[in-house]
Short mmCIF file of C-alpha atoms (C1' of nucleotides) in Angstrom, two decimals:
data_model
loop_
_atom_site.label_atom_id
_atom_site.label_comp_id
_atom_site.label_asym_id
_atom_site.label_seq_id
_atom_site.Cartn_x
_atom_site.Cartn_y
_atom_site.Cartn_z
CA MET A 1 78.82 -17.08 -186.99
CA VAL A 2 75.80 -19.12 -187.99
CA LEU A 3 72.68 -17.00 -187.44
CA THR A 4 72.06 -13.58 -185.89
CA ILE A 5 68.87 -12.83 -183.99
CA GLY A 6 67.67 -10.75 -186.93
CA GLU A 7 68.16 -13.64 -189.36
CA MET A 8 66.27 -15.94 -186.99
CA GLY A 9 63.46 -13.41 -186.92
CA LYS A 10 63.28 -13.14 -190.68
CA ALA A 11 63.35 -16.91 -191.18
CA THR A 12 60.47 -17.49 -188.77
CA ASN A 13 58.55 -14.24 -189.17
CA THR A 14 59.22 -13.33 -185.54
CA LYS A 15 60.05 -9.96 -184.05
CA ILE A 16 63.47 -9.73 -182.38
CA GLU A 17 61.85 -8.69 -179.10
CA THR A 18 59.70 -11.81 -179.18
CA ILE A 19 62.77 -14.05 -179.55
CA ARG A 20 64.41 -12.36 -176.54
CA TYR A 21 61.12 -12.76 -174.67
CA TYR A 22 61.11 -16.53 -175.36
CA GLU A 23 64.67 -16.66 -174.07
CA ARG A 24 63.72 -14.76 -170.92
CA ILE A 25 60.89 -17.16 -170.06
CA GLY A 26 63.07 -20.18 -170.81
CA LEU A 27 61.39 -21.41 -173.99
CA LEU A 28 64.56 -20.87 -175.96
CA PRO A 29 68.00 -21.65 -174.48
CA ARG A 30 70.46 -18.85 -173.86
CA PRO A 31 72.53 -18.89 -177.02
CA ALA A 32 76.30 -18.58 -177.31
CA ARG A 33 77.57 -15.03 -177.65
CA LYS A 34 80.05 -13.67 -180.12
CA THR A 35 82.93 -11.50 -178.89
CA ASN A 36 80.78 -8.40 -179.49
CA ASN A 37 78.04 -9.88 -177.24
CA TYR A 38 75.70 -10.58 -180.17
CA ARG A 39 73.58 -13.73 -179.85
CA ASP A 40 74.86 -16.58 -182.00
CA TYR A 41 72.29 -19.19 -183.04
CA GLY A 42 72.55 -22.55 -184.79
CA GLN A 43 70.16 -24.69 -186.83
CA ALA A 44 68.75 -26.38 -183.70
CA GLU A 45 67.55 -23.08 -182.23
CA LEU A 46 66.08 -22.11 -185.59
CA GLY A 47 64.07 -25.35 -185.65
CA ARG A 48 62.92 -24.86 -182.08
CA LEU A 49 61.80 -21.28 -182.72
CA SER A 50 59.97 -22.29 -185.89
CA PHE A 51 58.15 -24.99 -183.94
CA ILE A 52 57.15 -22.56 -181.20
CA ARG A 53 55.82 -19.99 -183.66
CA ARG A 54 53.82 -22.43 -185.73
CA ALA A 55 52.39 -24.20 -182.68
CA ARG A 56 51.36 -20.77 -181.30
CA ASP A 57 49.75 -19.96 -184.62
CA LEU A 58 47.71 -23.15 -184.27
CA GLY A 59 46.26 -21.91 -180.98
CA PHE A 60 48.46 -23.72 -178.45
CA SER A 61 49.39 -21.78 -175.32
CA LEU A 62 53.03 -21.28 -174.37
CA ASP A 63 52.56 -23.87 -171.63
CA GLN A 64 51.25 -26.38 -174.16
CA VAL A 65 54.14 -25.58 -176.46
CA ARG A 66 56.46 -26.20 -173.52
CA ALA A 67 54.85 -29.62 -173.02
CA LEU A 68 55.19 -30.48 -176.72
CA LEU A 69 58.83 -29.39 -176.70
CA GLY A 70 59.23 -31.55 -173.60
CA LEU A 71 58.25 -34.59 -175.66
CA SER A 72 61.20 -33.79 -177.84
CA ASP A 73 63.65 -32.84 -175.12
CA ASP A 74 62.87 -35.68 -172.75
CA ARG A 75 65.62 -38.27 -172.83
CA SER A 76 64.41 -40.08 -169.69
CA CYS A 77 62.00 -42.35 -171.62
CA ASP A 78 59.29 -41.84 -169.03
CA CYS A 79 56.97 -43.45 -171.52
CA ALA A 80 53.81 -43.34 -169.40
CA GLY A 81 53.98 -39.56 -168.98
CA ILE A 82 55.03 -38.87 -172.53
CA ASP A 83 52.32 -41.13 -173.88
CA ARG A 84 49.62 -39.38 -171.86
CA ILE A 85 50.66 -35.88 -172.93
CA ALA A 86 51.00 -36.93 -176.56
CA LYS A 87 47.58 -38.56 -176.56
CA GLU A 88 45.93 -35.47 -175.04
CA HIS A 89 47.52 -33.28 -177.68
CA LEU A 90 46.58 -35.73 -180.43
CA GLN A 91 42.92 -35.45 -179.40
CA GLU A 92 43.12 -31.68 -179.45
CA VAL A 93 44.86 -31.69 -182.82
CA ASP A 94 42.15 -33.92 -184.29
CA ARG A 95 39.45 -31.60 -182.98
CA LYS A 96 41.19 -28.59 -184.48
CA ILE A 97 41.59 -30.29 -187.84
CA ALA A 98 37.87 -31.10 -187.88
CA ASP A 99 36.96 -27.50 -186.99
CA LEU A 100 39.26 -26.10 -189.65
CA GLN A 101 37.82 -28.43 -192.26
CA ALA A 102 34.30 -27.31 -191.38
CA LEU A 103 35.40 -23.68 -191.59
CA ARG A 104 37.10 -24.44 -194.89
CA ARG A 105 33.88 -25.85 -196.38
CA GLU A 106 31.96 -22.73 -195.38
CA LEU A 107 34.61 -20.37 -196.74
CA LYS A 108 34.54 -22.30 -200.01
CA GLY A 109 30.78 -21.90 -200.05
CA VAL A 110 31.05 -18.13 -199.55
CA ILE A 111 33.64 -17.83 -202.31
CA ASP A 112 31.67 -19.98 -204.76
CA SER A 113 28.42 -18.10 -204.22
CA CYS A 114 30.27 -14.78 -204.61
CA ASP A 115 31.75 -16.00 -207.89
CA GLY A 116 28.32 -16.98 -209.09
CA GLY A 117 26.90 -13.66 -207.97
CA THR A 118 24.14 -15.39 -206.04
CA VAL A 119 22.88 -13.90 -202.80
CA ALA A 120 23.40 -17.15 -200.95
CA GLN A 121 22.57 -17.15 -197.26
CA CYS A 122 25.90 -17.23 -195.45
CA ARG A 123 26.08 -20.06 -192.93
CA ILE A 124 29.68 -19.53 -191.89
CA ILE A 125 28.78 -19.20 -188.22
CA ASP A 126 27.10 -22.60 -188.31
CA ALA A 127 30.43 -24.18 -189.28
CA LEU A 128 31.70 -23.64 -185.74
CA GLY A 129 28.36 -23.55 -183.99
CA PRO A 130 27.52 -24.97 -180.58
CA VAL A 131 27.42 -28.68 -179.97
CA ARG A 132 23.85 -29.89 -180.34
CA MET A 133 22.51 -31.58 -177.24
CA ASP A 134 19.12 -32.82 -178.39
CA MET Y 1 14.05 -16.90 -170.36
CA VAL Y 2 16.15 -18.77 -172.90
CA LEU Y 3 19.76 -18.74 -171.70
CA THR Y 4 21.56 -17.06 -168.81
CA ILE Y 5 25.14 -15.88 -169.14
CA GLY Y 6 26.24 -18.82 -167.00
CA GLU Y 7 24.53 -21.33 -169.27
CA MET Y 8 26.17 -19.68 -172.29
CA GLY Y 9 29.51 -20.02 -170.54
CA LYS Y 10 29.01 -23.68 -169.77
CA ALA Y 11 27.82 -24.50 -173.29
CA THR Y 12 30.86 -22.89 -174.90
CA ASN Y 13 33.46 -23.40 -172.18
CA THR Y 14 33.81 -19.66 -171.70
CA LYS Y 15 34.25 -17.70 -168.49
CA ILE Y 16 31.41 -15.29 -167.69
CA GLU Y 17 33.85 -12.39 -167.58
CA THR Y 18 35.03 -13.24 -171.08
CA ILE Y 19 31.46 -13.11 -172.43
CA ARG Y 20 30.98 -9.68 -170.87
CA TYR Y 21 34.34 -8.66 -172.33
CA TYR Y 22 33.20 -9.69 -175.85
CA GLU Y 23 30.06 -7.62 -175.33
CA ARG Y 24 32.10 -4.61 -174.19
CA ILE Y 25 34.29 -4.67 -177.30
CA GLY Y 26 31.30 -5.21 -179.58
CA LEU Y 27 31.89 -8.80 -180.70
CA LEU Y 28 28.65 -9.90 -179.10
CA PRO Y 29 25.51 -7.73 -179.27
CA ARG Y 30 24.07 -6.28 -176.06
CA PRO Y 31 21.48 -8.88 -175.13
CA ALA Y 32 17.95 -8.25 -173.90
CA ARG Y 33 17.64 -7.94 -170.12
CA LYS Y 34 15.18 -9.61 -167.85
CA THR Y 35 13.30 -7.54 -165.27
CA ASN Y 36 16.01 -8.31 -162.72
CA ASN Y 37 18.66 -6.94 -165.13
CA TYR Y 38 20.08 -10.39 -165.91
CA ARG Y 39 21.31 -10.88 -169.49
CA ASP Y 40 18.89 -12.95 -171.60
CA TYR Y 41 20.42 -14.79 -174.56
CA GLY Y 42 18.91 -16.75 -177.46
CA GLN Y 43 20.20 -19.45 -179.80
CA ALA Y 44 21.67 -16.91 -182.23
CA GLU Y 45 23.97 -15.47 -179.55
CA LEU Y 46 24.97 -18.97 -178.48
CA GLY Y 47 25.96 -19.80 -182.05
CA ARG Y 48 27.90 -16.57 -182.39
CA LEU Y 49 29.78 -17.10 -179.14
CA SER Y 50 30.59 -20.69 -180.06
CA PHE Y 51 31.98 -19.49 -183.36
CA ILE Y 52 34.14 -16.86 -181.68
CA ARG Y 53 35.56 -19.31 -179.15
CA ARG Y 54 36.37 -22.01 -181.66
CA ALA Y 55 37.88 -19.58 -184.14
CA ARG Y 56 40.03 -18.16 -181.31
CA ASP Y 57 41.09 -21.68 -180.39
CA LEU Y 58 42.25 -22.13 -183.98
CA GLY Y 59 44.61 -19.20 -183.60
CA PHE Y 60 42.60 -16.40 -185.25
CA SER Y 61 42.86 -12.96 -183.64
CA LEU Y 62 39.75 -11.12 -182.48
CA ASP Y 63 40.12 -8.83 -185.49
CA GLN Y 64 40.16 -11.83 -187.80
CA VAL Y 65 37.15 -13.28 -186.01
CA ARG Y 66 35.42 -9.95 -186.53
CA ALA Y 67 36.14 -10.19 -190.26
CA LEU Y 68 34.82 -13.76 -190.42
CA LEU Y 69 31.68 -12.78 -188.55
CA GLY Y 70 31.37 -9.90 -191.00
CA LEU Y 71 31.10 -12.42 -193.84
CA SER Y 72 28.06 -13.75 -192.06
CA ASP Y 73 26.55 -10.42 -190.99
CA ASP Y 74 27.05 -8.61 -194.26
CA ARG Y 75 23.79 -8.31 -196.17
CA SER Y 76 25.12 -5.74 -198.64
CA CYS Y 77 26.41 -8.37 -201.08
CA ASP Y 78 29.65 -6.43 -201.56
CA CYS Y 79 30.92 -9.54 -203.28
CA ALA Y 80 34.37 -8.24 -204.19
CA GLY Y 81 35.29 -7.46 -200.58
CA ILE Y 82 33.73 -10.58 -199.15
CA ASP Y 83 35.42 -12.74 -201.75
CA ARG Y 84 38.84 -11.27 -200.99
CA ILE Y 85 38.53 -11.73 -197.23
CA ALA Y 86 37.19 -15.26 -197.61
CA LYS Y 87 40.01 -16.23 -199.97
CA GLU Y 88 42.66 -14.88 -197.59
CA HIS Y 89 41.18 -16.84 -194.72
CA LEU Y 90 40.86 -19.95 -196.88
CA GLN Y 91 44.60 -19.83 -197.59
CA GLU Y 92 45.38 -19.48 -193.92
CA VAL Y 93 43.00 -22.29 -193.01
CA ASP Y 94 44.66 -24.59 -195.54
CA ARG Y 95 48.10 -23.77 -194.12
CA LYS Y 96 46.91 -24.51 -190.61
CA ILE Y 97 45.34 -27.81 -191.62
CA ALA Y 98 48.63 -28.85 -193.23
CA ASP Y 99 50.59 -27.89 -190.09
CA LEU Y 100 48.18 -29.74 -187.83
CA GLN Y 101 48.37 -32.85 -190.00
CA ALA Y 102 52.17 -32.78 -189.80
CA LEU Y 103 51.99 -32.36 -186.03
CA ARG Y 104 49.45 -35.18 -185.88
CA ARG Y 105 51.78 -37.57 -187.71
CA GLU Y 106 54.60 -36.81 -185.26
CA LEU Y 107 52.37 -37.23 -182.20
CA LYS Y 108 51.21 -40.58 -183.58
CA GLY Y 109 54.85 -41.52 -184.00
CA VAL Y 110 55.62 -40.61 -180.38
CA ILE Y 111 52.63 -42.60 -179.11
CA ASP Y 112 53.41 -45.64 -181.24
CA SER Y 113 57.05 -45.75 -180.20
CA CYS Y 114 56.03 -45.37 -176.56
CA ASP Y 115 53.59 -48.26 -176.95
CA GLY Y 116 56.32 -50.37 -178.47
CA GLY Y 117 58.71 -49.38 -175.70
CA THR Y 118 61.32 -48.34 -178.21
CA VAL Y 119 63.60 -45.40 -177.49
CA ALA Y 120 62.77 -43.80 -180.80
CA GLN Y 121 64.39 -40.46 -181.50
CA CYS Y 122 61.62 -37.89 -181.17
CA ARG Y 123 61.35 -35.73 -184.26
CA ILE Y 124 58.31 -33.77 -183.16
CA ILE Y 125 60.08 -30.44 -183.60
CA ASP Y 126 60.83 -31.29 -187.21
CA ALA Y 127 57.09 -31.50 -187.90
CA LEU Y 128 56.85 -27.71 -187.67
CA GLY Y 129 60.44 -26.90 -188.54
CA PRO Y 130 61.71 -23.97 -190.59
CA VAL Y 131 61.06 -23.73 -194.30
CA ARG Y 132 64.06 -25.10 -196.19
CA MET Y 133 65.63 -22.63 -198.58
CA ASP Y 134 68.27 -24.75 -200.27
"C1'" DC G 1 14.70 -15.58 -143.21
"C1'" DT G 2 18.99 -17.21 -144.14
"C1'" DT G 3 22.19 -19.76 -146.98
"C1'" DG G 4 24.12 -20.83 -151.36
"C1'" DA G 5 24.30 -20.27 -156.08
"C1'" DC G 6 23.62 -17.36 -159.28
"C1'" DC G 7 23.76 -12.44 -161.42
"C1'" DC G 8 25.42 -7.20 -161.70
"C1'" DT G 9 29.24 -3.33 -162.42
"C1'" DG G 10 33.44 -2.03 -161.81
"C1'" DT G 11 38.76 -2.35 -161.65
"C1'" DA G 12 43.11 -4.54 -161.27
"C1'" DG G 13 46.14 -8.41 -162.55
"C1'" DT G 14 48.17 -12.02 -166.06
"C1'" DT G 15 49.82 -13.79 -170.50
"C1'" DG G 16 52.01 -13.10 -174.60
"C1'" DC G 17 53.81 -10.23 -177.08
"C1'" DT G 18 55.35 -5.30 -179.10
"C1'" DA G 19 57.24 -0.76 -179.05
"C1'" DC G 20 60.33 2.51 -177.56
"C1'" DA G 21 64.51 4.74 -175.12
"C1'" DG G 22 69.22 4.97 -174.72
"C1'" DG G 23 73.36 3.13 -176.02
"C1'" DG G 24 77.15 0.22 -178.45
"C1'" DA G 25 79.02 -2.50 -182.83
"C1'" DC G 26 79.84 -2.77 -187.59
"C1'" DC G 27 80.59 -1.35 -192.25
"C1'" DA G 28 80.55 1.34 -196.47
"C1'" DT G 29 82.17 5.43 -198.46
"C1'" DA G 30 83.38 10.42 -198.88
"C1'" DT S 1 88.78 9.10 -190.18
"C1'" DA S 2 84.47 10.58 -189.69
"C1'" DT S 3 79.83 10.01 -190.66
"C1'" DG S 4 75.68 7.67 -191.80
"C1'" DG S 5 72.94 3.51 -191.90
"C1'" DT S 6 71.93 -0.77 -190.24
"C1'" DC S 7 72.35 -3.95 -187.22
"C1'" DC S 8 72.82 -5.47 -182.05
"C1'" DC S 9 72.41 -4.81 -176.61
"C1'" DT S 10 69.55 -4.10 -172.03
"C1'" DG S 11 66.03 -2.24 -170.03
"C1'" DT S 12 60.98 -0.69 -169.26
"C1'" DA S 13 56.43 0.53 -170.62
"C1'" DG S 14 52.33 -0.36 -173.37
"C1'" DC S 15 48.78 -3.31 -175.82
"C1'" DA S 16 45.57 -7.49 -176.73
"C1'" DA S 17 42.88 -10.81 -174.82
"C1'" DC S 18 41.52 -12.44 -171.22
"C1'" DT S 19 40.91 -13.55 -165.83
"C1'" DA S 20 40.23 -12.67 -161.02
"C1'" DC S 21 38.34 -10.22 -157.43
"C1'" DA S 22 35.79 -6.67 -154.67
"C1'" DG S 23 31.43 -5.14 -153.35
"C1'" DG S 24 26.87 -5.74 -153.95
"C1'" DG S 25 21.90 -7.35 -155.68
"C1'" DT S 26 18.51 -11.64 -156.91
"C1'" DC S 27 16.31 -15.69 -155.91
"C1'" DA S 28 14.84 -20.61 -154.97
"C1'" DA S 29 15.20 -24.08 -151.19
"C1'" DG S 30 14.81 -25.40 -146.71
#
DNA sequence: CTTGACCCTGTAGTTGCTACAGGGACCATA
DNA sequence: TATGGTCCCTGTAGCAACTACAGGGTCAAG
């Protein structure tokens, strides 16, 4: 035995039911079974599950996660398609990084003004405010 | 009139139904109504909605968004509470930035190897792989 | 005065989990 | 060897966060 479903869950902070759900919808492969019918996972599945969970945590939908996993799974070297998908996701990733950095600045501001005991006007909403169209 | 619900939706890439949903659960205030009963929004609501949408896109739950908005709404200067919440979110934001930067590197790698036409092994999964516990 | 694009209030459906219910497997120990 | 605790199994039903649609009113343009 390498990994039980419970160990997978602990390692990736995922509920057992969620892992079975990912299997049902085809995001995780059906694992080998032990003689007692328990699921039997290896390091590859652990990596895949970790990727899914962290990508989900970053706000990607399951369909987007499927596409990202496809980049990894695809052995056909359909470079045009892969390139397009990767570039779309790269754009989105860059946007998210910028948003998070803006949010980070504002959180820092809140924390610093709290430390100083000042009644600073909180501008946290402005960090992720609407795009100005002058 | 300042903004209709449809204009709010376009400006923040949000479905009209979703805006009404946020109002129903109390994330957005009940806006003023015009004589014809149409919702009538101002810049403040637009900013708030933009914040909600972008925070959601970054993987924060509605409850977390509520807490972040609370940092902005709170005029009580309960600095201890605000400080704690802000610090928790700052930690999470930093983790997400790190994950996105790792994912970014791997996407760049995929794109570059596609450009070069090489059949590079795709390690995109490894970017968000499990935490090593040697 | 009608046609199309908006808005209104419902309610029901979808996605992505999450929580049981009901049952079997395994293992320590009394 | 029996009994308790902790795992695992397959369902199915519920919850969060939307999303779509039905049935209807508003309004500017032609």
